[in-house]
Coordinates of C-alpha atoms in Angstrom, one line a residue:
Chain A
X5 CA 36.0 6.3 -12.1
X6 CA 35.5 6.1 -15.8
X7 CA 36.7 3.3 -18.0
X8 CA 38.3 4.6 -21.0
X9 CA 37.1 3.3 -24.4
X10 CA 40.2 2.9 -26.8
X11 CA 39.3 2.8 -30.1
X12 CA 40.4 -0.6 -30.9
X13 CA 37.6 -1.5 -28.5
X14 CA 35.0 0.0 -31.0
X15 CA 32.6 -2.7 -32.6
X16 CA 33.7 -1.2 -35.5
X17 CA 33.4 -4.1 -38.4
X18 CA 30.0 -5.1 -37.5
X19 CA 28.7 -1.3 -37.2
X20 CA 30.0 -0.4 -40.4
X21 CA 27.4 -2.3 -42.3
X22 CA 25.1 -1.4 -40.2
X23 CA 23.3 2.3 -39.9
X24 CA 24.6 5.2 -37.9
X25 CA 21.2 4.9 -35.4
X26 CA 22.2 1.4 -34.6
X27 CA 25.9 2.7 -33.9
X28 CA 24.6 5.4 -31.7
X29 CA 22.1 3.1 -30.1
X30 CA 25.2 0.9 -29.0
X31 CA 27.1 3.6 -27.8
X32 CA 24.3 4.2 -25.7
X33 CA 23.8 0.9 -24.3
X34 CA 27.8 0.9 -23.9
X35 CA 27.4 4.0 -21.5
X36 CA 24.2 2.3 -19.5
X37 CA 26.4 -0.7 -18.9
X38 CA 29.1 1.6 -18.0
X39 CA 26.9 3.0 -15.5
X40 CA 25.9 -0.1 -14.4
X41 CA 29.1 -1.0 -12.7
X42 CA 29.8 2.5 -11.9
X43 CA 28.3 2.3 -8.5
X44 CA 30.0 -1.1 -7.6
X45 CA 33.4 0.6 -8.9
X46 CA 32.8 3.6 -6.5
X47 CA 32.4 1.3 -3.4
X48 CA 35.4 -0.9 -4.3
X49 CA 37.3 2.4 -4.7
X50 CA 36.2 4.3 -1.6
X51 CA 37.1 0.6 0.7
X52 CA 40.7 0.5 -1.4
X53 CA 41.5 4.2 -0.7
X54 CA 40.0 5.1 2.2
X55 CA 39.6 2.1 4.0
X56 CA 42.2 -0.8 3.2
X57 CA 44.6 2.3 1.9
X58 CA 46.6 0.6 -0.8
X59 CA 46.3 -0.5 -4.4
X60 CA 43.9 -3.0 -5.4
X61 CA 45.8 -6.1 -6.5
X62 CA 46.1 -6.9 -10.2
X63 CA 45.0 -3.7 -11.1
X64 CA 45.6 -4.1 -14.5
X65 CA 44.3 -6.9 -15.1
X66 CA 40.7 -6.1 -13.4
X67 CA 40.2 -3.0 -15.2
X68 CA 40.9 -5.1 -18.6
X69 CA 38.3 -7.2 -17.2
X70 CA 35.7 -4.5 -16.2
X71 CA 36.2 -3.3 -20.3
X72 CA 35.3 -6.7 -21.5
X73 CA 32.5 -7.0 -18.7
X74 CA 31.1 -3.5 -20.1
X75 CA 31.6 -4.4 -23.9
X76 CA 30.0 -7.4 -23.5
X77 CA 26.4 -6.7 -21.9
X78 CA 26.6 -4.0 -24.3
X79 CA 26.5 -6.3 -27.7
X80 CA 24.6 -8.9 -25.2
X81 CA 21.9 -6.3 -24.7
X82 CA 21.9 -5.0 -27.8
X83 CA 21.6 -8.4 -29.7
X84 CA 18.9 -8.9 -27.3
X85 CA 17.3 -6.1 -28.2
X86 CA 18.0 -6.4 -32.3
X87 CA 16.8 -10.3 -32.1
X88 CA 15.2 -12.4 -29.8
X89 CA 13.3 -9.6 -27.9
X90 CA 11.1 -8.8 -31.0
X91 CA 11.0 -12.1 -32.3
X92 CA 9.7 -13.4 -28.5
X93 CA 7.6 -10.4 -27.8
X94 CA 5.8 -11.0 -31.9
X95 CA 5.3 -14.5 -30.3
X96 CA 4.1 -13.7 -27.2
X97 CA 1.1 -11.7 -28.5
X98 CA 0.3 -14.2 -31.7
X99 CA -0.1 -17.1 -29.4
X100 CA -2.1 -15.2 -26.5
X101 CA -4.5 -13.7 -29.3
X102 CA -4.8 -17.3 -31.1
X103 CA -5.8 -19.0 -27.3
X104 CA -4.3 -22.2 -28.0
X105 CA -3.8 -23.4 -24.3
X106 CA -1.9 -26.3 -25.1
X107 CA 1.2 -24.8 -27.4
X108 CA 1.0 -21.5 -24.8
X109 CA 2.0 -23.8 -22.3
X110 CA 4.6 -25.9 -24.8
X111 CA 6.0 -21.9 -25.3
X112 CA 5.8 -21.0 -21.8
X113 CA 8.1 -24.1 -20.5
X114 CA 9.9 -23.6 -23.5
X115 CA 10.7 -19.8 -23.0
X116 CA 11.1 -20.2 -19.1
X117 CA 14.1 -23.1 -20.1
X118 CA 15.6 -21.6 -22.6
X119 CA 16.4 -17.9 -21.0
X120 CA 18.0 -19.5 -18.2
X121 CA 20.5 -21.8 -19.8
X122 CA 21.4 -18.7 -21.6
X123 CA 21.5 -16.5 -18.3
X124 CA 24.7 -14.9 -17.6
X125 CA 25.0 -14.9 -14.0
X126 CA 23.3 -18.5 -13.2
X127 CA 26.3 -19.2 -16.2
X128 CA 28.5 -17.5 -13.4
X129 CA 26.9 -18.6 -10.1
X130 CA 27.2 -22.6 -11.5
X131 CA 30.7 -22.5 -12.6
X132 CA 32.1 -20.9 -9.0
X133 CA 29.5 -23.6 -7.3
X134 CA 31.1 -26.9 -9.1
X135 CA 34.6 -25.1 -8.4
X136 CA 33.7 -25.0 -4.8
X137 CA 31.9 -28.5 -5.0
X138 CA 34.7 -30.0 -6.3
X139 CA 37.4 -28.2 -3.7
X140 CA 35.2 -30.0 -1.5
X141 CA 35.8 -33.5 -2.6
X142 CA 31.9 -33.7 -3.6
X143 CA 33.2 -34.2 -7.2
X144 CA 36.3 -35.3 -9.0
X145 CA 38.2 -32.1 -9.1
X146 CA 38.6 -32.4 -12.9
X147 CA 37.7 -29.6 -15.6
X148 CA 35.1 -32.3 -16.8
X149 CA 33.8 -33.3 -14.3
X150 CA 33.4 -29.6 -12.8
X151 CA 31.9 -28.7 -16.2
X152 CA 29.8 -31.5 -16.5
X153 CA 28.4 -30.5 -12.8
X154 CA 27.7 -27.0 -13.9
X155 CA 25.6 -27.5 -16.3
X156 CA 24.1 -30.4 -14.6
X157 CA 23.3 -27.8 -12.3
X158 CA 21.8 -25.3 -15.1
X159 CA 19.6 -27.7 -16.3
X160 CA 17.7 -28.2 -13.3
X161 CA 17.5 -24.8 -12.6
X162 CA 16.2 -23.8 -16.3
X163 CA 13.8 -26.6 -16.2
X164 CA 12.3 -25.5 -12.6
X165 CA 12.6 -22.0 -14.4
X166 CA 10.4 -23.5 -17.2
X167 CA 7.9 -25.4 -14.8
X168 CA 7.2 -22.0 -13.2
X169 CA 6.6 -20.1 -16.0
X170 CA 4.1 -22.8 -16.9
X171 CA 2.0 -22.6 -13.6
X172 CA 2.2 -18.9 -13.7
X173 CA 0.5 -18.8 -17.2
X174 CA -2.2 -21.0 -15.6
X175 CA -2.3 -18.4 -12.6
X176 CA -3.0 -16.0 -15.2
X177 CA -5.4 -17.8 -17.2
X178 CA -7.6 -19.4 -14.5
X179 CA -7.1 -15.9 -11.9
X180 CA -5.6 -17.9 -9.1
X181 CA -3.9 -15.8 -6.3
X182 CA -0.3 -15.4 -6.3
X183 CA 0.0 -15.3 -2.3
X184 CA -1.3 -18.7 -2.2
X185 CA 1.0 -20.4 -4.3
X186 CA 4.1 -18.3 -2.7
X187 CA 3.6 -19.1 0.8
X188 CA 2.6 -22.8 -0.1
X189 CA 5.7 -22.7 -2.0
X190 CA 8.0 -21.5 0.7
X191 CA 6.5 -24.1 3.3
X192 CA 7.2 -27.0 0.7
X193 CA 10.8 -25.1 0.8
X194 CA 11.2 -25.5 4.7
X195 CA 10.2 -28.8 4.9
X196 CA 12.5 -30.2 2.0
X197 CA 15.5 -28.2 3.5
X198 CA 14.9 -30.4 6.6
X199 CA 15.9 -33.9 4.0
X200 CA 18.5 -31.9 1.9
X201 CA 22.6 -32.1 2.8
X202 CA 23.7 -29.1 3.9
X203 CA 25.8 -29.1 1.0
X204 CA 22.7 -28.0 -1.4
X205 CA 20.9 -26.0 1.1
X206 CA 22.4 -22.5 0.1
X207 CA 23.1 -23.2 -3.5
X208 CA 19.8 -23.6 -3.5
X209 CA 18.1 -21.0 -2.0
X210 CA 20.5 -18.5 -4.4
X211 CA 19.6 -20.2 -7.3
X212 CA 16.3 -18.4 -7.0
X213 CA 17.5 -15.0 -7.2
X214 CA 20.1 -15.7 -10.1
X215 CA 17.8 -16.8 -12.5
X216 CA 15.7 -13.7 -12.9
X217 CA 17.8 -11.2 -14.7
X218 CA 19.0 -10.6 -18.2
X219 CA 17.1 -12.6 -20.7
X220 CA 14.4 -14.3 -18.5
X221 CA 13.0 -10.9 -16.9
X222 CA 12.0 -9.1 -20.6
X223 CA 10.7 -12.3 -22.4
X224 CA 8.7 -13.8 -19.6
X225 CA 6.9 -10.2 -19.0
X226 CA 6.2 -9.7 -22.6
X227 CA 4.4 -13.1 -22.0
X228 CA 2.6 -11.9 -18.8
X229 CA 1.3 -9.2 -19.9
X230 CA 0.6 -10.2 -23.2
X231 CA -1.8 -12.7 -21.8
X232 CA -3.6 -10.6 -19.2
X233 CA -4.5 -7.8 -21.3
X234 CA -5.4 -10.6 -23.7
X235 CA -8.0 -12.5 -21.4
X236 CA -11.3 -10.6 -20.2
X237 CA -11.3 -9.7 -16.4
X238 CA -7.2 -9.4 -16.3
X239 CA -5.4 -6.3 -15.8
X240 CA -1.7 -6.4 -17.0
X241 CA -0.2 -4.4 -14.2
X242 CA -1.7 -6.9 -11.6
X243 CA -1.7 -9.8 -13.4
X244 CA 1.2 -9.7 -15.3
X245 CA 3.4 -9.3 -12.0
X246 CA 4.1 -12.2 -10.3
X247 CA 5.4 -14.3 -13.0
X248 CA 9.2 -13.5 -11.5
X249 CA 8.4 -14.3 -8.0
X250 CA 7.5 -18.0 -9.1
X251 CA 10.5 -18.0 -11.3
X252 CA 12.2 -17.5 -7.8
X253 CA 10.6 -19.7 -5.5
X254 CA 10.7 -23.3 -7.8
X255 CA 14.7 -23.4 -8.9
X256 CA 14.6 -23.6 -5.2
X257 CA 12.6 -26.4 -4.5
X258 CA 14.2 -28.3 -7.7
X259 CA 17.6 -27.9 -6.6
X260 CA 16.7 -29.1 -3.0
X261 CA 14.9 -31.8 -4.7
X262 CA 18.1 -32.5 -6.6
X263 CA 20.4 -32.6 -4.0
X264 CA 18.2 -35.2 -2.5
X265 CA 18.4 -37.7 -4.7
X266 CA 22.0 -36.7 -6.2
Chain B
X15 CA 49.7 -7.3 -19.2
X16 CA 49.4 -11.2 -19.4
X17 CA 45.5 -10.5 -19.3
X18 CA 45.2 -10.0 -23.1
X19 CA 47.0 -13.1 -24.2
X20 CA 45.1 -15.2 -21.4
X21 CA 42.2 -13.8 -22.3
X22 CA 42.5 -14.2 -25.9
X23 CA 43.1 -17.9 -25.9
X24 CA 40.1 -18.1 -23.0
X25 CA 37.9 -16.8 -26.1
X26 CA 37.7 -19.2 -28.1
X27 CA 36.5 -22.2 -26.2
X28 CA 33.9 -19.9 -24.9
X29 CA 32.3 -18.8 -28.1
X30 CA 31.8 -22.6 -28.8
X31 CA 29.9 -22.7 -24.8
X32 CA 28.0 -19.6 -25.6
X33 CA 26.9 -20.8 -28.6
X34 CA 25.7 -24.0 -26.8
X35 CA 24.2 -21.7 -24.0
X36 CA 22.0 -19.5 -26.8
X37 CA 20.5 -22.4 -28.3
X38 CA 17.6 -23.7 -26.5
X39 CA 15.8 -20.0 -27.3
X40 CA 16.8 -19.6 -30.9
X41 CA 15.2 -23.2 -31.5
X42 CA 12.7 -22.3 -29.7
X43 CA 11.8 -19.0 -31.1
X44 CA 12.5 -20.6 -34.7
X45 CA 10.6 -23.8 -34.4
X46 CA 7.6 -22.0 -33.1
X47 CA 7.9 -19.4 -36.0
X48 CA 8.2 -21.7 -39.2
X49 CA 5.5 -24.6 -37.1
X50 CA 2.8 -23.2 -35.0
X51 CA 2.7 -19.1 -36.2
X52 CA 4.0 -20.3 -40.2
X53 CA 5.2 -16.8 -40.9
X54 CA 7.9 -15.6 -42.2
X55 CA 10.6 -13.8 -40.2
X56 CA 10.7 -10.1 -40.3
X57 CA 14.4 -8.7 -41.0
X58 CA 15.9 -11.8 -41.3
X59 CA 19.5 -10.5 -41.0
X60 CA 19.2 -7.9 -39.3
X61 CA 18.1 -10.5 -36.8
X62 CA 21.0 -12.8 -37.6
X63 CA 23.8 -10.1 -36.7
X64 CA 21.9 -9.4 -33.3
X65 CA 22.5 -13.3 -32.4
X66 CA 25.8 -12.4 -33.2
X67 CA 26.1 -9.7 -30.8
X68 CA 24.2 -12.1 -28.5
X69 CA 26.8 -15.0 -28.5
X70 CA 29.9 -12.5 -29.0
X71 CA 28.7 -10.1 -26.2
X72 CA 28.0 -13.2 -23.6
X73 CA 31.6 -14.7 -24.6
X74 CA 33.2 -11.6 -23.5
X75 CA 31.1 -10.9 -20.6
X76 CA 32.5 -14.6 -19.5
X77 CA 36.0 -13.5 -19.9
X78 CA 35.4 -10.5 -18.2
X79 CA 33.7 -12.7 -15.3
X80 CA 36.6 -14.6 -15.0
X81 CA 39.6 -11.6 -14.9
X82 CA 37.4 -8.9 -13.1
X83 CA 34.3 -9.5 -11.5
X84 CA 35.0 -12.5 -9.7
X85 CA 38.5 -11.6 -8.6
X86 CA 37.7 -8.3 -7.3
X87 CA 34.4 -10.3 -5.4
X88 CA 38.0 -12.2 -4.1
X89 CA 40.3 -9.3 -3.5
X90 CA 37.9 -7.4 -1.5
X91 CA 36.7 -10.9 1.2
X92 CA 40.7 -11.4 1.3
X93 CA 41.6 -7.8 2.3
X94 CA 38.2 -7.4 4.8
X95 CA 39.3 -10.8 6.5
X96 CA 42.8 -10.2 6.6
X97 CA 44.5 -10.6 10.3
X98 CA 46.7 -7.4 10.3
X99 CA 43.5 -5.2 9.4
X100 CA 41.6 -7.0 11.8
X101 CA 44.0 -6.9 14.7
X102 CA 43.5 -10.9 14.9
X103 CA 46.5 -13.5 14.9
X104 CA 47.2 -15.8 12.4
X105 CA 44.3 -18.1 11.9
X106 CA 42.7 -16.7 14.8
X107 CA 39.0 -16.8 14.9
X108 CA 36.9 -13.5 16.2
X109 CA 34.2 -12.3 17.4
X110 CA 31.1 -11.7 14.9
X111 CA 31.7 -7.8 16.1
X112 CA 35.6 -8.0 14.9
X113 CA 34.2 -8.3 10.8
X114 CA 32.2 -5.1 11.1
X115 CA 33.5 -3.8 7.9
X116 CA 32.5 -6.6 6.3
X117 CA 29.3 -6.0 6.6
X118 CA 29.4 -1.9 6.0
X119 CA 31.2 -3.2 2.8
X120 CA 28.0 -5.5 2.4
X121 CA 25.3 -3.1 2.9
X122 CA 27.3 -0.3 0.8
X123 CA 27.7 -2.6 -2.2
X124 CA 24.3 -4.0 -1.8
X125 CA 22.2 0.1 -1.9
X126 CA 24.8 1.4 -4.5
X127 CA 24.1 -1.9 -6.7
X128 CA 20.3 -1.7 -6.3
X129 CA 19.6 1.9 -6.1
X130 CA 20.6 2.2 -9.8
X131 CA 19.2 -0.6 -11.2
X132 CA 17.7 0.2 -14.6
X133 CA 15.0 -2.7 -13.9
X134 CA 14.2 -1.9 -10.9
X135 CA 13.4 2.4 -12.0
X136 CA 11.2 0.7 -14.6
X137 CA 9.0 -1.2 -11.7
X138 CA 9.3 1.4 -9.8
X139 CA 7.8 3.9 -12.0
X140 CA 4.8 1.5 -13.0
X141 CA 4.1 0.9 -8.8
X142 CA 3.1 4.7 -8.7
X143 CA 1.1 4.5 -11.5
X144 CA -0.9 1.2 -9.9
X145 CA -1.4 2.4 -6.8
X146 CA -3.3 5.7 -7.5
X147 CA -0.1 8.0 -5.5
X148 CA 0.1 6.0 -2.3
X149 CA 3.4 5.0 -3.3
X150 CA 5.9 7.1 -4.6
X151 CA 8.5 5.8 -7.7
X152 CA 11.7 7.4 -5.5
X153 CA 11.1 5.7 -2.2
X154 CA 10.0 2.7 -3.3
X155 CA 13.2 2.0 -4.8
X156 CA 15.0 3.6 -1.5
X157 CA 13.0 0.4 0.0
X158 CA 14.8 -2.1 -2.5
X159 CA 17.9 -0.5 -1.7
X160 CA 17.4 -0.6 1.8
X161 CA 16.1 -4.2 1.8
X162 CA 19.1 -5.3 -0.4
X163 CA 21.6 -3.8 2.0
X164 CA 20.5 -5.4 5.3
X165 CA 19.7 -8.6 3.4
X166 CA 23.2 -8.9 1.8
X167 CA 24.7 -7.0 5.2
X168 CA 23.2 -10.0 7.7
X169 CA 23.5 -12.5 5.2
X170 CA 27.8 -11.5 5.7
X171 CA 26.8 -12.0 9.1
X172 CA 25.5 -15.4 9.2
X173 CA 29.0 -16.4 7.2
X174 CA 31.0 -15.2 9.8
X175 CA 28.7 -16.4 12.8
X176 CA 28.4 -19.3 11.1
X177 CA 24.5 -19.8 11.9
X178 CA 22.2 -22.0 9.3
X179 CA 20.5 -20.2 6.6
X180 CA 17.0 -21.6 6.6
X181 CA 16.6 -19.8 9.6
X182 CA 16.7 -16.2 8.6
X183 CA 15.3 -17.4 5.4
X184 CA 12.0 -19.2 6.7
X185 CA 12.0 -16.4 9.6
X186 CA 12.1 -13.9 6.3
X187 CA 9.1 -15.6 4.6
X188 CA 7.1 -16.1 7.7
X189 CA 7.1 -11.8 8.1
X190 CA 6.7 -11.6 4.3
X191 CA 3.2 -13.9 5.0
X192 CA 1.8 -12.0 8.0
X193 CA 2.8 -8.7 5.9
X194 CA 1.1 -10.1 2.9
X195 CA -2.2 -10.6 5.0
X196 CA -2.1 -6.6 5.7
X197 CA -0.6 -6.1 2.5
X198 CA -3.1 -3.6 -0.6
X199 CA -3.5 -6.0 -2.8
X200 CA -2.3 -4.7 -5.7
X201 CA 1.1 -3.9 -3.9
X202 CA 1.7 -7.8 -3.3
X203 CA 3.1 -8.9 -6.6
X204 CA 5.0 -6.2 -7.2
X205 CA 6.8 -6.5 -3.7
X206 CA 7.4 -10.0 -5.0
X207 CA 8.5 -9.2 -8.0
X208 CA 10.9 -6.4 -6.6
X209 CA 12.7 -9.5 -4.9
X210 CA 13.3 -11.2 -8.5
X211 CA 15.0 -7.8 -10.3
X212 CA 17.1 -6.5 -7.6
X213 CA 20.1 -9.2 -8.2
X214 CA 21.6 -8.1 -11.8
X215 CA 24.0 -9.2 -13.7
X216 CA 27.0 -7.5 -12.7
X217 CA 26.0 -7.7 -8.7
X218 CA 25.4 -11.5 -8.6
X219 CA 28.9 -12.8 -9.2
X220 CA 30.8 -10.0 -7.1
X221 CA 28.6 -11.0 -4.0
X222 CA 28.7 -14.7 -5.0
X223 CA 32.3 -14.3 -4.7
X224 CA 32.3 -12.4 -1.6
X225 CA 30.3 -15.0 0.0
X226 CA 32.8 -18.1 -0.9
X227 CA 35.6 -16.3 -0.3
X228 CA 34.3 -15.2 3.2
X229 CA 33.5 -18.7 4.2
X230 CA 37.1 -19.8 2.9
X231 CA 39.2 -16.9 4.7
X232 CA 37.5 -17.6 7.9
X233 CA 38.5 -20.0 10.4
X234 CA 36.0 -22.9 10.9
X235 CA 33.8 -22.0 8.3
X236 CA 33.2 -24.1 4.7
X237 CA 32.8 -22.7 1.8
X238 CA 30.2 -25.1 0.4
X239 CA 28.4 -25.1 3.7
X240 CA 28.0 -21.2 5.0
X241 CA 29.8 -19.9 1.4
X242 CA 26.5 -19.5 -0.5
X243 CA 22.8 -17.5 0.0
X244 CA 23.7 -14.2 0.4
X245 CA 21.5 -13.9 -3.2
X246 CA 18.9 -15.7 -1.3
X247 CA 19.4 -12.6 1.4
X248 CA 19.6 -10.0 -1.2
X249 CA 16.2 -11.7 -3.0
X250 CA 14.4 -11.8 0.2
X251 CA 15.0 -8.2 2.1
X252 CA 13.4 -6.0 -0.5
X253 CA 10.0 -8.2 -0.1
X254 CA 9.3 -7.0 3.7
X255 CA 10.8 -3.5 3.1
X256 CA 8.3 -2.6 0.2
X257 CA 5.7 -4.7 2.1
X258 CA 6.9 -2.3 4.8
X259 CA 7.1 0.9 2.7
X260 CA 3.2 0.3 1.3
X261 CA 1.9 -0.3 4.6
X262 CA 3.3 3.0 5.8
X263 CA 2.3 4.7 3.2
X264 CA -1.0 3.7 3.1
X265 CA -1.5 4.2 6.9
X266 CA 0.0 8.2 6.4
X267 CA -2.2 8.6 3.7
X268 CA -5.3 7.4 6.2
X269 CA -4.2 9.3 8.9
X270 CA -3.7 12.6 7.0
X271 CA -7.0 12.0 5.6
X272 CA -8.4 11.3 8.9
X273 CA -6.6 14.9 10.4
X274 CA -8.0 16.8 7.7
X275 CA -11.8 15.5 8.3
X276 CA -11.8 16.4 12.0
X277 CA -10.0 20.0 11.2
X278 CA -13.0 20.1 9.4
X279 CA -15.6 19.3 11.4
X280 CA -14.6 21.1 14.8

């Protein structure tokens, strides 16, 4: 299934200024998002025809969605791309050639907290949890207080994003092994979930796999292997892996830790 | 189409979050440029449009969220669970066995999601190139894909058995240790890694959705309770399968090896 592209849905006032490469290049990313969802499409489909046999309900309105959902990690990616993935990646290498520990790890929080706040599907994954949070009478089922829970949420998660980005600069820099801190980090994980409310439990555990996508994945391993081709004895391939598991495991234990004292 | 109108007036409001959402990483990127690096930015404007694009693009993406990717996340739990294609009464609770299209739906959505994945062909690519051939770009990411299926196929089942999910999870991370002790070194932190990338944008909310709505269409079981981790499942699966996948490889790669020297020597 294709998603037609009306020409009303064209970027057309911003591309006009702009060159016809850059128009070409967003076309481009317009398909790849496209084919993105194309797989997902293709299972819904076969389960509504084949399967279910009848329509999909609010048709209409779903495919509308699916347009806007392709059109916008097209100009996300694309303003990625154009903005703050040259500007971070410029960054990444000045301040691993210049060595200064201290601001690295000041950038390294910094980058870790800021790409998740701004992470589409942790954005996503928050909103449907205070939904669900308040339907539960954990919250006041107000917008507010549902928003307010969100982003409570987000915060915590971007700055356990943030913390983890700072220890796995230090990994990098000092050549500890990634195995240890993992498996350490996933028995500090079982033990909390034993104190946590149930409530938490699974929130937390996907909160680990949300935050690694979009923004955070390009930025943070610009940064990795920026600093391990920039440090003697480091090999960017081995080295500079890893960074994403840790930005995995700690939203984890922060989250856990957070429903224990919430 | 009331979509358009709802949409619309959805838009708004959202642009002023986005913004909100996009500024901790401008000021950071800013702040460090003008106080630590004191350069000058390159291209300036060009620069400025793409944080236009940036906010713009994650506005729409948010009203696309809310009309199509969560709703179909919906639409597809409500129609799986439903009593008249499960041959259950009304509010009638089955066996885990009865839900066995759930779980195909699981698997299939969880492979087709993964197997495309631009992030994952990219690690994929640079694994063959680390490990000096033992490990082939195309099969590795048949690994993911495998991994993400049965993770996001049993994580369906633990909604509908209802079972806790530290369980699988710890049971998950103690085979991912006693793999990692076996593990080629160089293979470990990119099996780790592969966890991270598999869950994309566009996947995470439909199977978030599929999750709640699971645990809210079936009798006995609580959305905020058994509704959430099947991301934790999808994270964790593609560890021990490319674990798995390196170990096997490695092990043909000795044995044809070992073949060959005794064709050799007899």
């Amino acid at each position: 299934m294709r998603i037609p592209s009306s020409p009303a849905l064209q970027p057309a006032p911003r591309s006009a200024s702009a060159s016809g490469r850059a128009l070409r290049r967003f076309l481009r990313l317009f398909a790849g998002a496209g084919r993105d969802l194309a797989p997902l499409i293709g299972v819904v489909a076969f389960f509504q025809f084949v399967i279910f046999r009848q329509p999909l309900p609010d048709f209409e309105s779903i495919l509308l969605g699916l347009v806007f959902v392709v059109l916008g990690l097209a100009m996300f990616i694309h303003g990625l791309e154009t903005s703050l993935f040259p500007i971070g990646e410029d960054m990444a290498n000045a301040l691993t050639a210049k060595a200064s520990v201290p601001w690295l790890l000041v950038f390294a929080f910094g980058l870790g907290f800021g790409t998740t706040v701004a992470e589409p599907a942790l954005i996503a994954v928050a909103g449907e949890a205070g939904k669900i949070a308040a339907e539960a009478g954990m919250i006041e089922a107000t917008p507010a207080a549902i928003e307010h829970w969100s982003n409570r949420l987000r915060q915590v998660v971007a700055v356990s994003v943030g913390s983890s980005i700072v220890l796995g600069v230090m990994r990098i820099i000092r050549g500890w092994p990634i195995h240890f801190i993992v498996i350490g980090g996933y028995m500090v994980v079982l033990v909390m979930t034993a104190f946590t409310p149930p409530e938490f439990v699974g929130i937390a555990y996907d909160a680990g796999g949300v935050t690694t996508s979009t923004i955070t994945v390009p930025l943070v391993a610009a940064l990795g292997v920026g600093l391990s081709t920039g440090i003697r004895g480091r090999s960017p391939v081995t080295d500079g892996f890893g960074m994403i598991a840790l930005a995995s495991l700690f939203p984890i234990i922060f989250v856990l830790g957070y429903g224990m004292v919430s | 189409m009331t979509g358009i109108g709802q949409a619309a007036a959805d838009l708004a409001p959202a642009l002023l979050q986005t913004l909100s959402d996009v500024l901790p990483i401008i000021l950071l990127l800013f702040v460090f440029q003008i106080v630590v690096l004191r350069r000058p930015l390159r291209h300036p404007g060009r620069k400025l449009i793409g944080l236009g694009y940036v906010v713009a693009g994650l506005a729409l993406f948010g009203a696309g969220l809310e009309s199509a990717l969560f709703p179909l996340g919906r639409s597809m739990a409500a129609q799986l669970t439903a009593p008249d294609f499960l041959g259950l009464a009304e509010g009638e609770m089955g066996p885990p066995s009865a839900y066995l299209w759930v779980y195909v739906f699981a698997a299939a959505i969880g492979f087709a999601t993964t197997v495309a994945e631009p992030a994952l062909i990219t690690v994929s690519i640079k694994a063959e190139q680390v490990s000096a051939g033992t490990i082939r770009a195309f099969p590795l990411r048949l690994a993911v894909a495998l991994g993400v299926a049965v993770g996001v196929a049993l994580g369906t089942y633990r909604i509908v058995s209802g079972t806790p999910l530290h369980w699988y999870i710890m049971a998950g991370y103690l085979l991912v240790a006693a793999q990692t002790i076996w593990a080629q070194r160089v293979m470990i932190p990119i099996a780790y890694d592969s966890g991270g990338v598999t869950t994309s944008t566009v996947t995470v909310p439909v199977v978030s959705a599929l999750g709640i709505s699971l645990a809210a269409a079936i009798p006995g079981r609580s959305p905020l309770v058994d509704g959430f981790g099947l991301i934790a499942f999808a994270s964790l699966f593609p560890i021990i399968s490319v674990l798995a996948y390196a170990w096997t490889a490695a092990w043909l790669l000795r044995y044809r090896r070992w073949t060959r020297r005794r064709e050799r020597t007899s």
